[in-house]
Structures are given as structure tokens and as C-alpha cells.
């Protein structure tokens, strides 16, 4: 247990350190880059798009559902907006047991056709209502991102494609249809698919998809974005529940965001996000009351900016020649510990948001030691180094402080790699030469290419005088 900490910093000194570190965070190197030129997508414009969808529903029997006129009217309206600014649009018609449906695909001319970055949202509602949060929000956000890209004058390294799916509510029919008809060579050209389904829930949460088939690079860019805005987030395993599923099952990298539906917000979630505990994230989910009033504008505003950021970031991402996750992708899950102990194993309580030591980014870190008594603690995570890697490294940020003096190493932290039955120590830190300023270290893991290994941080303290080893923002990246 961790009841026995000896604080080495006064609260005032700790606050000053956090303040100075938050400046340093911007120049940090271990998390995915936050592109400087991210757009500020217009909430006014997105709200106008939602009002348009509400009007379409109102004029068409109260919904925009598959097989009903409100769906096709929504599609025609989105298509006209895109055509007007220079997109190449394609309508893909298909039939369902609820009637005819359509996908709308919009390609921005230019960019490397071998590297396609897709952003999509389903455009259909359920028959019960106008579907303004589900999924007017995702549809309007993707539309506004596409329009803003067209207006930005930017040219993209990669080819940008946007999609509005039909018949998601009938079981992801539109996105499945698209993938089933797309020639294999074209499927292989898609390096990333990002999905937005319900991003303005009235009692919002911030859930980042964590069910990727390959690579977590886009997920990590999304969580880094939220963290950089001081916004807490959680992972969600959405599995087959939205249109990224058929991209994911083909082996395409995916990510996405969801602000919550029919499930109930816990009091812990209400504490970090505001809103009402004990109530659904979206009490009008799939109901007639999912109208223009069923939106939280603050959440919507944050999420459209995140969506814009992701489009801008991956427009220029170098995916290399393999279409593999980009160089520098982080192969570790929950690398900055912001999801608590998720994905890590080891000593209970070592991954903590305890404020006795500052995190480097966010509020969670791994705090090993600091007990001032004989103890051993560790955290570890398994990772597979691709056999095709030409570079591979483990990096992390560490700060240390101690009550020990002198030049004898009494308390240690070992950075280790376990491969089969062999444990290799890459570096040993101790109470000698501590530094209460975070610094980044990295070690090559190229010797382990093609292997699944365990990365381990192992702490041992002797019987008196604490030493605290605090880790944050870990990464295993390959090139
Ligand atoms: N796809 C679901 C719907 O449209 C909503 C959802 C999105 C659920 C993401 C879970 C995760 O009803
Ligand atoms: Zn739905
Ligand atoms: Zn939906
Ligand atoms: Ca952290």
C-alpha cells in the first residue's frame, strides 16, 4: 500500500513545478505531435447544419431514416454543399429490407493516392426521431471539417476522403457495403479511418475508441489532443457498434469518438465531466426527442475542434511506403497512464493520480517507491516489435527525489526487457544523482525485432529514507 509517502516538495513548490512543467509539455517529444495549424471549426456553422437536418426531418415525417424521404433529402443537401466547394462526390445506392439507402463519398482532389485518410459518420437516423445527436452531430462535424479543409487553401500530403454512411442503424449496412465493393487494392490504400457517431450528447462523456486492429497511433493522437486541452477522457471498447468496424476487421487502422448514449453517467464521471450522475449520457438516444434541443454545445464545440485537428494532422502524416502505422507510432497502450492501471500489470496502486508528485502530462503517472521502508514494486507491459522494424526504442520520462544522501545506491529502479526467460537491464536509476525535473531517456529495442517482450520498471527500496521514481509518457516506437 502507498500510505507511507514522505512528501519531498511543499505544496507551493509542487505547484510551481507543475506550472513550469506545463510550459515544457508543449515542447515535449514523446507524445504524438499536436499540429500547430489545427483549425478552429465553427460551432455556428455546425449548429446551422444541425438546424438544417432538423428542418429536413420536420418536413419529412419527423425522421431521416433509411427508406424514408428524410434520408435522401439529408444526403442531397450534404452532397450539394460538398459539390459547391470542389469535392468529387459519389453516391453509392444499395437496398436494404427497410428500403433503398445511399452512401455519400467525397474525395478532395490531390494528395498521394497511395495513402488515403478517411473520415466518416453515419447520416441516417432511426425512424423514431430526427436523429440530431445520433448522428446529425457526427455528420455535421465531418461536413464542416471537409468544408473548412476546402476553404483552408492547404494541400494535403495524403489523399483525403470523407464518407456519410447510410443504414448504420440497420446494422452498419452502408459502410459494410462500401468496403465489400471496394477493390482490394483500394482497401489497401486506406491508411486510416476515423469515425464520429454521437459527438454532442446532452450529458456528455468523452470516450475514445480503444478497439483497434492495428496500431494505436490515431487513438493516441486523439487522447493527446484532449489531454493538451485539459479535458479528461476515457477509452471505450465499441467493438461492432459503429461504422469503423468493417475497416477495422479488414485490418485498417481506425479511431473514433463517442460522447455517450443510453448508458448512465457515474458520479465519478459527473465529477470529472460535469453533467448529471445517474442519468444517461443521451436520455433521448433513439427517441423522438433527439431534436435540435438534444445537444450540449460545449461538448460539440470541443469535439468538432478535435475532429478538425485529426483531419489536419493526418492530412500531412507520413505513412511511409508500407502503409503501416507511421514511424513513431506508440506501440504501448495507455502510455501516459491517464486510464489508470489499464493495460499495465504489476504493483497495485503504483499507477496513481495522487498529487504528492506531479504527472508530467495529465494527472496520472507511475510512482514507484517513496515508501521509506523495505519494498519492491514494479509495472510492466507486453509489446511486440514488428519483424520489419528498422528502428525500435523504448522511451519514458522520469523524475526522482530522495531523502537519502551520499553516493551509495540504496534504492534503485531498473528498466528491463524480459524476453522469454532472459531479463536484460537497460538502465538502473538510484537515490544517487536524483533530479526532480522530468527528463526523457530512451533505449534501443531493435535487438528484439520480431519478438514479443515485456517492458518492465522494477523498484527496490531499502529499510529507511524514501526514494521516489516517477515515470510518465512512456513509448515504444518503431520505424
Ligand atoms: N452506433 C450507435 C448508434 O448509432 C451508437 C454508438 C456509437 C454506440 C459508438 C457505441 C459506440 O446507435
Ligand atoms: Zn443510433
Ligand atoms: Zn449512431
Ligand atoms: Ca500522465
Short mmCIF file of C-alpha atoms and ligand atoms in Angstrom, two decimals:
data_model
loop_
_atom_site.label_atom_id
_atom_site.label_comp_id
_atom_site.label_asym_id
_atom_site.label_seq_id
_atom_site.Cartn_x
_atom_site.Cartn_y
_atom_site.Cartn_z
CA UNK A 1 0.00 0.00 0.00
CA UNK A 2 1.05 3.53 -0.59
CA UNK A 3 0.02 5.22 2.65
CA UNK A 4 3.56 5.99 3.68
CA UNK A 5 4.77 8.65 1.32
CA UNK A 6 7.24 11.24 2.52
CA UNK A 7 6.50 14.37 0.51
CA UNK A 8 9.72 15.90 -0.73
CA UNK A 9 8.06 19.07 -2.01
CA UNK A 10 5.85 21.58 -0.30
CA UNK A 11 2.50 22.13 -2.00
CA UNK A 12 3.69 25.53 -3.19
CA UNK A 13 6.89 24.13 -4.66
CA UNK A 14 4.92 21.34 -6.30
CA UNK A 15 2.50 23.83 -7.84
CA UNK A 16 5.39 25.90 -9.17
CA UNK A 17 6.94 22.78 -10.64
CA UNK A 18 3.67 21.81 -12.32
CA UNK A 19 3.41 25.31 -13.74
CA UNK A 20 6.92 25.18 -15.13
CA UNK A 21 6.38 21.70 -16.50
CA UNK A 22 3.21 22.63 -18.32
CA UNK A 23 5.29 25.01 -20.40
CA UNK A 24 7.75 22.23 -21.07
CA UNK A 25 4.91 19.93 -22.10
CA UNK A 26 4.34 21.90 -25.26
CA UNK A 27 7.85 21.16 -26.39
CA UNK A 28 7.63 17.53 -25.31
CA UNK A 29 8.73 14.94 -27.79
CA UNK A 30 7.28 11.64 -26.70
CA UNK A 31 3.60 12.07 -27.45
CA UNK A 32 2.20 12.28 -30.97
CA UNK A 33 2.74 15.69 -32.44
CA UNK A 34 -0.01 18.24 -31.96
CA UNK A 35 -0.01 20.12 -35.24
CA UNK A 36 0.27 23.84 -34.75
CA UNK A 37 -2.11 24.64 -37.57
CA UNK A 38 -5.19 22.89 -36.23
CA UNK A 39 -8.37 24.65 -37.31
CA UNK A 40 -10.97 26.17 -35.03
CA UNK A 41 -14.06 24.69 -36.66
CA UNK A 42 -17.08 26.95 -36.40
CA UNK A 43 -19.72 25.91 -33.86
CA UNK A 44 -22.05 28.39 -35.55
CA UNK A 45 -21.69 26.59 -38.86
CA UNK A 46 -22.08 23.14 -37.32
CA UNK A 47 -25.18 24.30 -35.45
CA UNK A 48 -26.62 25.62 -38.72
CA UNK A 49 -26.00 22.19 -40.30
CA UNK A 50 -27.88 20.58 -37.40
CA UNK A 51 -30.76 23.02 -37.83
CA UNK A 52 -30.88 22.08 -41.50
CA UNK A 53 -31.14 18.39 -40.59
CA UNK A 54 -33.85 19.19 -38.06
CA UNK A 55 -35.79 21.07 -40.77
CA UNK A 56 -35.38 18.18 -43.18
CA UNK A 57 -36.75 15.76 -40.56
CA UNK A 58 -39.63 18.07 -39.70
CA UNK A 59 -40.58 18.37 -43.36
CA UNK A 60 -40.37 14.59 -43.85
CA UNK A 61 -42.45 12.98 -41.14
CA UNK A 62 -40.06 13.67 -38.26
CA UNK A 63 -37.12 11.47 -39.18
CA UNK A 64 -34.20 10.92 -41.57
CA UNK A 65 -34.38 7.14 -41.51
CA UNK A 66 -33.43 4.53 -44.09
CA UNK A 67 -36.07 4.15 -46.78
CA UNK A 68 -37.79 7.40 -45.77
CA UNK A 69 -37.61 10.66 -47.73
CA UNK A 70 -35.77 12.50 -44.93
CA UNK A 71 -32.69 10.35 -45.51
CA UNK A 72 -32.32 11.10 -49.20
CA UNK A 73 -33.07 14.78 -48.56
CA UNK A 74 -30.24 14.85 -45.98
CA UNK A 75 -27.89 13.21 -48.45
CA UNK A 76 -28.77 15.56 -51.31
CA UNK A 77 -28.22 18.55 -49.06
CA UNK A 78 -24.77 17.37 -47.84
CA UNK A 79 -23.75 16.47 -51.39
CA UNK A 80 -24.67 19.93 -52.72
CA UNK A 81 -22.57 21.63 -50.03
CA UNK A 82 -19.55 19.49 -50.96
CA UNK A 83 -20.00 19.85 -54.70
CA UNK A 84 -20.10 23.62 -54.30
CA UNK A 85 -16.59 23.76 -52.82
CA UNK A 86 -14.87 21.38 -55.21
CA UNK A 87 -15.22 17.86 -53.83
CA UNK A 88 -15.62 14.93 -56.17
CA UNK A 89 -18.72 13.23 -54.80
CA UNK A 90 -20.05 9.74 -55.42
CA UNK A 91 -23.41 8.37 -54.36
CA UNK A 92 -23.50 4.65 -53.78
CA UNK A 93 -27.00 3.20 -53.83
CA UNK A 94 -27.91 -0.08 -52.18
CA UNK A 95 -31.03 -1.81 -50.99
CA UNK A 96 -31.98 -2.88 -47.51
CA UNK A 97 -35.04 -4.54 -46.03
CA UNK A 98 -36.10 -1.08 -44.86
CA UNK A 99 -35.83 0.38 -48.36
CA UNK A 100 -33.23 1.97 -50.61
CA UNK A 101 -30.25 3.62 -48.97
CA UNK A 102 -27.20 5.54 -50.14
CA UNK A 103 -23.64 6.28 -49.10
CA UNK A 104 -22.07 9.60 -50.00
CA UNK A 105 -18.32 9.60 -50.61
CA UNK A 106 -16.41 12.85 -51.12
CA UNK A 107 -12.84 12.96 -52.36
CA UNK A 108 -10.70 16.07 -52.12
CA UNK A 109 -8.70 16.24 -55.36
CA UNK A 110 -4.98 15.66 -54.93
CA UNK A 111 -2.79 14.12 -52.29
CA UNK A 112 -0.94 10.83 -52.65
CA UNK A 113 -3.49 8.29 -53.95
CA UNK A 114 -1.46 5.51 -52.35
CA UNK A 115 -2.16 6.98 -48.90
CA UNK A 116 -5.81 7.66 -48.20
CA UNK A 117 -7.04 9.15 -44.93
CA UNK A 118 -10.79 8.71 -44.41
CA UNK A 119 -13.17 10.41 -42.01
CA UNK A 120 -16.78 9.21 -41.78
CA UNK A 121 -20.09 9.42 -39.97
CA UNK A 122 -23.46 7.79 -40.48
CA UNK A 123 -26.07 10.14 -41.86
CA UNK A 124 -29.22 8.11 -41.12
CA UNK A 125 -31.44 8.42 -38.06
CA UNK A 126 -33.69 5.80 -36.55
CA UNK A 127 -37.35 6.00 -37.60
CA UNK A 128 -38.40 7.20 -34.14
CA UNK A 129 -36.98 10.71 -34.47
CA UNK A 130 -34.84 13.27 -36.28
CA UNK A 131 -31.51 11.89 -35.01
CA UNK A 132 -29.81 15.18 -34.29
CA UNK A 133 -27.29 13.90 -31.77
CA UNK A 134 -27.35 10.40 -33.37
CA UNK A 135 -25.92 11.18 -35.81
CA UNK A 136 -26.56 14.72 -37.01
CA UNK A 137 -23.60 15.72 -34.84
CA UNK A 138 -21.06 13.38 -36.43
CA UNK A 139 -22.42 14.12 -39.92
CA UNK A 140 -22.36 17.89 -39.40
CA UNK A 141 -18.90 17.81 -37.84
CA UNK A 142 -17.42 15.81 -40.71
CA UNK A 143 -19.18 18.09 -43.19
CA UNK A 144 -17.78 21.20 -41.54
CA UNK A 145 -14.27 19.68 -41.41
CA UNK A 146 -14.50 18.91 -45.13
CA UNK A 147 -15.77 22.41 -45.95
CA UNK A 148 -13.09 24.02 -43.78
CA UNK A 149 -10.39 21.95 -45.47
CA UNK A 150 -11.63 23.10 -48.85
CA UNK A 151 -11.58 26.70 -47.66
CA UNK A 152 -8.18 26.49 -46.00
CA UNK A 153 -6.10 26.54 -49.15
CA UNK A 154 -4.00 23.73 -47.65
CA UNK A 155 -2.72 20.97 -49.82
CA UNK A 156 -2.53 17.56 -48.22
CA UNK A 157 0.33 15.06 -48.44
CA UNK A 158 -2.24 12.26 -48.30
CA UNK A 159 -5.48 11.86 -50.21
CA UNK A 160 -8.43 12.98 -48.07
CA UNK A 161 -11.76 11.19 -48.35
CA UNK A 162 -14.93 11.83 -46.37
CA UNK A 163 -17.93 9.50 -46.09
CA UNK A 164 -21.54 9.72 -44.93
CA UNK A 165 -22.95 6.26 -44.43
CA UNK A 166 -26.48 5.03 -44.98
CA UNK A 167 -28.33 2.41 -42.94
CA UNK A 168 -25.95 2.33 -39.99
CA UNK A 169 -28.97 1.88 -37.76
CA UNK A 170 -29.92 -1.29 -39.67
CA UNK A 171 -26.55 -2.82 -38.75
CA UNK A 172 -23.71 -0.85 -40.37
CA UNK A 173 -25.06 -1.70 -43.80
CA UNK A 174 -23.67 1.30 -45.70
CA UNK A 175 -20.08 1.08 -44.50
CA UNK A 176 -20.12 -2.69 -44.98
CA UNK A 177 -21.42 -2.22 -48.50
CA UNK A 178 -18.70 0.30 -49.27
CA UNK A 179 -15.93 -1.99 -48.07
CA UNK A 180 -17.37 -5.07 -49.73
CA UNK A 181 -17.48 -3.30 -53.12
CA UNK A 182 -14.11 -1.58 -52.82
CA UNK A 183 -11.38 -3.39 -54.78
CA UNK A 184 -8.68 -4.90 -52.59
CA UNK A 185 -6.02 -2.58 -53.97
CA UNK A 186 -8.13 0.42 -52.94
CA UNK A 187 -8.78 -1.00 -49.50
CA UNK A 188 -5.03 -1.37 -49.08
CA UNK A 189 -4.54 2.29 -49.92
CA UNK A 190 -6.54 3.39 -46.86
CA UNK A 191 -4.08 4.12 -44.05
CA UNK A 192 -6.59 5.37 -41.50
CA UNK A 193 -10.36 5.53 -40.98
CA UNK A 194 -11.77 7.88 -38.31
CA UNK A 195 -15.40 7.54 -37.18
CA UNK A 196 -17.65 10.05 -35.46
CA UNK A 197 -21.02 8.81 -34.18
CA UNK A 198 -22.70 10.97 -31.48
CA UNK A 199 -20.31 13.74 -30.52
CA UNK A 200 -22.67 16.25 -28.86
CA UNK A 201 -24.55 14.21 -26.24
CA UNK A 202 -26.58 16.34 -23.82
CA UNK A 203 -24.97 14.83 -20.69
CA UNK A 204 -21.62 14.23 -22.36
CA UNK A 205 -18.68 11.98 -21.77
CA UNK A 206 -15.50 11.85 -23.84
CA UNK A 207 -14.94 8.28 -24.99
CA UNK A 208 -12.09 7.43 -27.34
CA UNK A 209 -12.41 4.16 -29.27
CA UNK A 210 -9.94 1.61 -27.98
CA UNK A 211 -10.64 -1.38 -30.16
CA UNK A 212 -8.08 -1.04 -32.90
CA UNK A 213 -7.00 -3.94 -35.02
CA UNK A 214 -3.66 -2.38 -35.88
CA UNK A 215 -1.78 0.44 -34.28
CA UNK A 216 -2.92 2.89 -31.67
CA UNK A 217 -1.34 5.91 -33.26
CA UNK A 218 -4.54 7.79 -34.07
CA UNK A 219 -6.16 6.88 -30.78
CA UNK A 220 -3.06 8.25 -29.02
CA UNK A 221 -3.14 11.43 -31.08
CA UNK A 222 -6.77 11.91 -30.06
CA UNK A 223 -6.13 11.36 -26.36
CA UNK A 224 -3.07 13.63 -26.53
CA UNK A 225 -5.27 16.30 -28.06
CA UNK A 226 -7.83 16.09 -25.25
CA UNK A 227 -5.09 16.00 -22.62
CA UNK A 228 -3.49 19.10 -24.16
CA UNK A 229 -6.85 20.86 -23.72
CA UNK A 230 -7.05 19.73 -20.09
CA UNK A 231 -10.05 17.56 -20.88
CA UNK A 232 -10.28 14.13 -19.21
CA UNK A 233 -11.21 11.22 -21.46
CA UNK A 234 -11.84 7.50 -21.19
CA UNK A 235 -11.28 4.63 -23.53
CA UNK A 236 -14.29 2.72 -24.78
CA UNK A 237 -14.32 -0.64 -26.46
CA UNK A 238 -17.08 -0.03 -29.02
CA UNK A 239 -16.49 -3.30 -30.84
CA UNK A 240 -19.02 -3.66 -33.65
CA UNK A 241 -21.23 -0.72 -32.73
CA UNK A 242 -20.32 1.77 -35.43
CA UNK A 243 -19.03 2.18 -38.97
CA UNK A 244 -15.33 1.79 -38.26
CA UNK A 245 -16.00 -1.92 -37.71
CA UNK A 246 -15.59 -3.15 -41.26
CA UNK A 247 -12.45 -1.05 -41.76
CA UNK A 248 -11.09 -2.49 -38.55
CA UNK A 249 -11.89 -6.06 -39.48
CA UNK A 250 -10.11 -5.57 -42.79
CA UNK A 251 -7.02 -4.53 -40.79
CA UNK A 252 -7.16 -0.78 -41.38
CA UNK A 253 -6.12 1.49 -38.53
CA UNK A 254 -9.16 3.19 -37.00
CA UNK A 255 -10.12 5.54 -34.26
CA UNK A 256 -13.19 7.46 -33.22
CA UNK A 257 -15.00 9.36 -30.54
CA UNK A 258 -18.35 8.90 -28.79
CA UNK A 259 -19.93 11.23 -26.24
CA UNK A 260 -22.23 8.57 -24.81
CA UNK A 261 -25.72 7.18 -25.37
CA UNK A 262 -28.15 5.11 -23.38
CA UNK A 263 -25.84 4.16 -20.52
CA UNK A 264 -25.75 6.03 -17.23
CA UNK A 265 -23.13 8.56 -16.20
CA UNK A 266 -21.50 7.54 -12.91
CA UNK A 267 -20.80 10.03 -10.15
CA UNK A 268 -17.05 9.74 -10.84
CA UNK A 269 -17.76 10.65 -14.48
CA UNK A 270 -20.01 13.55 -13.45
CA UNK A 271 -17.23 14.82 -11.22
CA UNK A 272 -14.69 14.96 -13.99
CA UNK A 273 -17.00 15.96 -16.87
CA UNK A 274 -19.83 17.81 -15.16
CA UNK A 275 -23.41 16.95 -16.05
CA UNK A 276 -25.77 14.68 -14.18
CA UNK A 277 -24.79 11.45 -12.45
CA UNK A 278 -27.35 8.68 -12.59
CA UNK A 279 -28.70 9.93 -15.91
CA UNK A 280 -28.00 8.63 -19.40
CA UNK A 281 -25.37 10.42 -21.48
CA UNK A 282 -28.16 10.80 -24.01
CA UNK A 283 -31.62 10.21 -22.48
CA UNK A 284 -33.13 10.81 -25.95
CA UNK A 285 -31.00 8.14 -27.62
CA UNK A 286 -33.06 6.62 -30.47
CA UNK A 287 -36.15 8.57 -29.38
CA UNK A 288 -38.35 11.26 -30.88
CA UNK A 289 -36.78 13.81 -28.51
CA UNK A 290 -33.37 13.54 -30.23
CA UNK A 291 -34.01 17.00 -31.67
CA UNK A 292 -32.03 20.20 -32.08
CA UNK A 293 -32.56 20.71 -28.32
CA UNK A 294 -30.78 17.45 -27.53
CA UNK A 295 -27.25 18.82 -27.86
CA UNK A 296 -24.59 20.00 -25.46
CA UNK A 297 -22.90 22.83 -27.35
CA UNK A 298 -19.79 22.87 -25.18
CA UNK A 299 -19.11 19.21 -25.87
CA UNK A 300 -19.94 19.68 -29.54
CA UNK A 301 -17.58 22.64 -29.80
CA UNK A 302 -14.72 20.71 -28.19
CA UNK A 303 -15.31 17.67 -30.35
CA UNK A 304 -15.53 19.48 -33.66
CA UNK A 305 -12.17 21.07 -32.91
CA UNK A 306 -10.76 17.65 -32.08
CA UNK A 307 -12.16 16.31 -35.37
CA UNK A 308 -10.61 19.20 -37.28
CA UNK A 309 -7.31 18.58 -35.53
CA UNK A 310 -7.33 14.91 -36.51
CA UNK A 311 -8.08 15.67 -40.16
CA UNK A 312 -5.35 18.31 -40.34
CA UNK A 313 -2.85 16.09 -38.52
CA UNK A 314 -3.33 13.05 -40.72
CA UNK A 315 -3.62 15.04 -43.92
CA UNK A 316 0.12 15.53 -43.53
CA UNK A 317 1.19 12.38 -41.72
CA UNK A 318 3.95 10.45 -43.47
CA UNK A 319 2.69 6.88 -43.67
CA UNK A 320 5.86 5.73 -45.38
CA UNK A 321 5.83 3.20 -48.14
CA UNK A 322 4.34 0.28 -46.25
CA UNK A 323 1.02 1.76 -45.16
CA UNK A 324 2.00 0.52 -41.71
CA UNK A 325 1.39 2.78 -38.75
CA UNK A 326 3.60 5.81 -39.17
CA UNK A 327 7.12 5.96 -37.88
CA UNK A 328 6.99 6.99 -34.27
CA UNK A 329 3.65 5.31 -33.57
CA UNK A 330 3.48 4.32 -29.93
CA UNK A 331 3.04 0.58 -29.50
CA UNK A 332 2.37 0.85 -25.78
CA UNK A 333 -1.23 1.11 -24.62
CA UNK A 334 -2.17 3.73 -22.03
CA UNK A 335 1.38 5.10 -22.29
CA UNK A 336 0.77 8.20 -20.15
CA UNK A 337 -1.23 6.27 -17.52
CA UNK A 338 -4.28 8.53 -17.93
CA UNK A 339 -6.53 5.46 -17.90
CA UNK A 340 -5.12 4.30 -14.57
CA UNK A 341 -3.70 0.80 -14.49
CA UNK A 342 -5.39 -0.23 -17.76
CA UNK A 343 -3.04 -2.31 -19.95
CA UNK A 344 -0.28 -2.41 -17.31
CA UNK A 345 0.38 -5.15 -14.79
CA UNK A 346 2.34 -5.01 -11.55
CA UNK A 347 2.04 -3.48 -8.10
CA UNK A 348 -1.45 -2.29 -7.20
CA UNK A 349 -1.53 1.45 -6.64
CA UNK A 350 1.78 2.18 -8.36
CA UNK A 351 -0.10 3.89 -11.19
CA UNK A 352 -1.73 6.80 -9.45
CA UNK A 353 -3.20 10.27 -9.69
CA UNK A 354 -2.00 11.04 -6.15
CA UNK A 355 -0.87 14.68 -6.19
CA UNK A 356 2.12 14.09 -3.90
CA UNK A 357 4.24 14.01 -7.05
CA UNK A 358 3.28 15.75 -10.30
CA UNK A 359 2.48 13.87 -13.50
CA UNK A 360 4.44 15.11 -16.49
CA UNK A 361 1.25 15.31 -18.57
CA UNK A 362 -2.31 14.73 -17.49
CA UNK A 363 -2.74 13.72 -13.87
CA UNK A 364 -1.68 10.07 -13.79
CA UNK A 365 1.81 8.61 -13.63
CA UNK A 366 3.60 5.55 -12.27
CA UNK A 367 5.05 6.33 -8.83
CA UNK A 368 7.43 3.59 -7.79
CA UNK A 369 8.98 3.74 -4.32
CA UNK A 370 8.70 6.59 -1.88
CA UNK A 371 7.86 4.25 0.98
CA UNK A 372 10.96 4.70 3.16
CA UNK A 373 10.76 1.02 4.08
CA UNK A 374 11.91 -2.24 2.54
CA UNK A 375 9.78 -2.71 -0.53
CA UNK A 376 9.72 -3.82 -4.14
CA UNK A 377 7.30 -2.52 -6.76
CA UNK A 378 7.00 -2.88 -10.50
CA UNK A 379 4.90 -2.17 -13.54
CA UNK A 380 5.16 -3.89 -16.90
CA UNK A 381 3.52 -4.25 -20.29
CA UNK A 382 3.96 -6.67 -23.17
CA UNK A 383 4.74 -5.37 -26.62
CA UNK A 384 5.55 -6.92 -29.99
CA UNK A 385 8.35 -5.36 -32.01
CA UNK A 386 7.50 -5.85 -35.70
CA UNK A 387 9.95 -8.02 -37.58
CA UNK A 388 10.06 -5.32 -40.27
CA UNK A 389 11.26 -2.61 -37.86
CA UNK A 390 14.40 -0.75 -38.84
CA UNK A 391 14.43 1.24 -35.62
CA UNK A 392 12.82 0.43 -32.27
CA UNK A 393 13.13 2.24 -28.98
CA UNK A 394 11.71 2.42 -25.51
CA UNK A 395 11.39 5.94 -24.15
CA UNK A 396 9.95 7.39 -20.96
CA UNK A 397 10.13 10.46 -18.79
CA UNK A 398 11.39 10.11 -15.24
CA UNK A 399 11.81 12.35 -12.21
CA UNK A 400 13.36 11.23 -8.97
CA UNK A 401 13.71 12.59 -5.45
CA UNK A 402 15.16 11.11 -2.30
CA UNK A 403 15.69 11.52 1.41
CA UNK A 404 18.98 9.64 1.11
CA UNK A 405 22.36 11.40 0.99
CA UNK A 406 25.81 10.29 -0.07
CA UNK A 407 26.98 8.26 -3.00
CA UNK A 408 25.78 4.77 -2.09
CA UNK A 409 22.88 3.38 -4.12
CA UNK A 410 20.37 2.18 -1.52
CA UNK A 411 17.19 2.43 -3.56
CA UNK A 412 17.02 1.50 -7.23
CA UNK A 413 14.77 1.50 -10.26
CA UNK A 414 15.69 -0.87 -13.07
CA UNK A 415 14.42 -0.51 -16.61
CA UNK A 416 14.23 -4.02 -18.00
CA UNK A 417 13.23 -6.06 -21.01
CA UNK A 418 12.06 -9.62 -20.43
CA UNK A 419 12.33 -11.85 -23.48
CA UNK A 420 11.44 -15.46 -22.79
CA UNK A 421 13.42 -16.38 -19.69
CA UNK A 422 16.06 -13.70 -20.18
CA UNK A 423 15.85 -10.41 -18.34
CA UNK A 424 18.07 -7.57 -19.55
CA UNK A 425 18.52 -4.39 -17.54
CA UNK A 426 18.76 -1.39 -19.85
CA UNK A 427 19.41 1.18 -17.15
CA UNK A 428 19.47 1.48 -13.36
CA UNK A 429 18.43 4.65 -11.54
CA UNK A 430 19.07 5.15 -7.83
CA UNK A 431 18.98 7.63 -4.98
CA UNK A 432 22.34 8.91 -6.25
CA UNK A 433 22.01 11.77 -8.72
CA UNK A 434 18.25 12.28 -8.43
CA UNK A 435 16.54 15.07 -10.33
CA UNK A 436 13.08 16.40 -9.52
CA UNK A 437 12.76 17.72 -13.08
CA UNK A 438 11.34 15.29 -15.61
CA UNK A 439 13.86 14.16 -18.21
CA UNK A 440 13.39 11.78 -21.13
CA UNK A 441 15.52 8.71 -21.69
CA UNK A 442 15.42 6.12 -24.42
CA UNK A 443 16.99 2.76 -25.17
CA UNK A 444 17.09 0.73 -28.33
CA UNK A 445 14.87 -2.33 -28.57
CA UNK A 446 15.98 -3.25 -32.07
CA UNK A 447 17.62 -6.42 -30.73
CA UNK A 448 14.07 -7.66 -30.06
CA UNK A 449 12.57 -7.20 -33.50
CA UNK A 450 10.13 -9.95 -34.37
CA UNK A 451 9.72 -10.76 -30.67
CA UNK A 452 7.07 -10.22 -28.06
CA UNK A 453 8.77 -8.88 -24.96
CA UNK A 454 7.79 -7.40 -21.62
CA UNK A 455 8.95 -3.91 -20.77
CA UNK A 456 9.35 -3.66 -17.01
CA UNK A 457 10.17 -0.98 -14.46
CA UNK A 458 11.33 -2.63 -11.22
CA UNK A 459 11.91 -0.70 -7.99
CA UNK A 460 13.63 -1.82 -4.78
CA UNK A 461 13.90 0.32 -1.65
CA UNK A 462 15.87 -0.43 1.50
CA UNK A 463 14.57 -0.07 5.03
CA UNK A 464 14.82 3.68 5.51
CA UNK A 465 14.76 7.08 3.77
CA UNK A 466 12.47 7.20 0.77
CA UNK A 467 13.40 7.48 -2.90
CA UNK A 468 10.59 8.20 -5.37
CA UNK A 469 10.91 7.20 -9.02
CA UNK A 470 8.10 8.75 -11.03
CA UNK A 471 7.52 7.71 -14.65
CA UNK A 472 5.23 9.23 -17.26
CA UNK A 473 4.68 9.35 -21.04
CA UNK A 474 6.24 6.04 -21.96
CA UNK A 475 6.58 4.88 -25.54
CA UNK A 476 7.79 2.01 -27.63
CA UNK A 477 8.17 3.33 -31.17
CA UNK A 478 9.46 1.71 -34.26
CA UNK A 479 10.42 2.91 -37.67
N1 LIG B 1 -23.72 3.26 -33.43
C1 LIG B 1 -24.63 3.52 -32.34
C2 LIG B 1 -25.93 4.07 -32.91
O1 LIG B 1 -25.92 4.75 -33.90
C3 LIG B 1 -24.08 4.50 -31.36
C4 LIG B 1 -22.78 4.13 -30.79
C5 LIG B 1 -21.64 4.72 -31.26
C6 LIG B 1 -22.69 3.20 -29.78
C7 LIG B 1 -20.40 4.39 -30.73
C8 LIG B 1 -21.46 2.86 -29.23
C9 LIG B 1 -20.34 3.47 -29.72
O2 LIG B 1 -26.98 3.83 -32.38
ZN1 LIG B 2 -28.16 5.08 -33.41
ZN1 LIG B 3 -25.19 6.46 -34.35
CA1 LIG B 4 0.36 11.01 -17.18
#
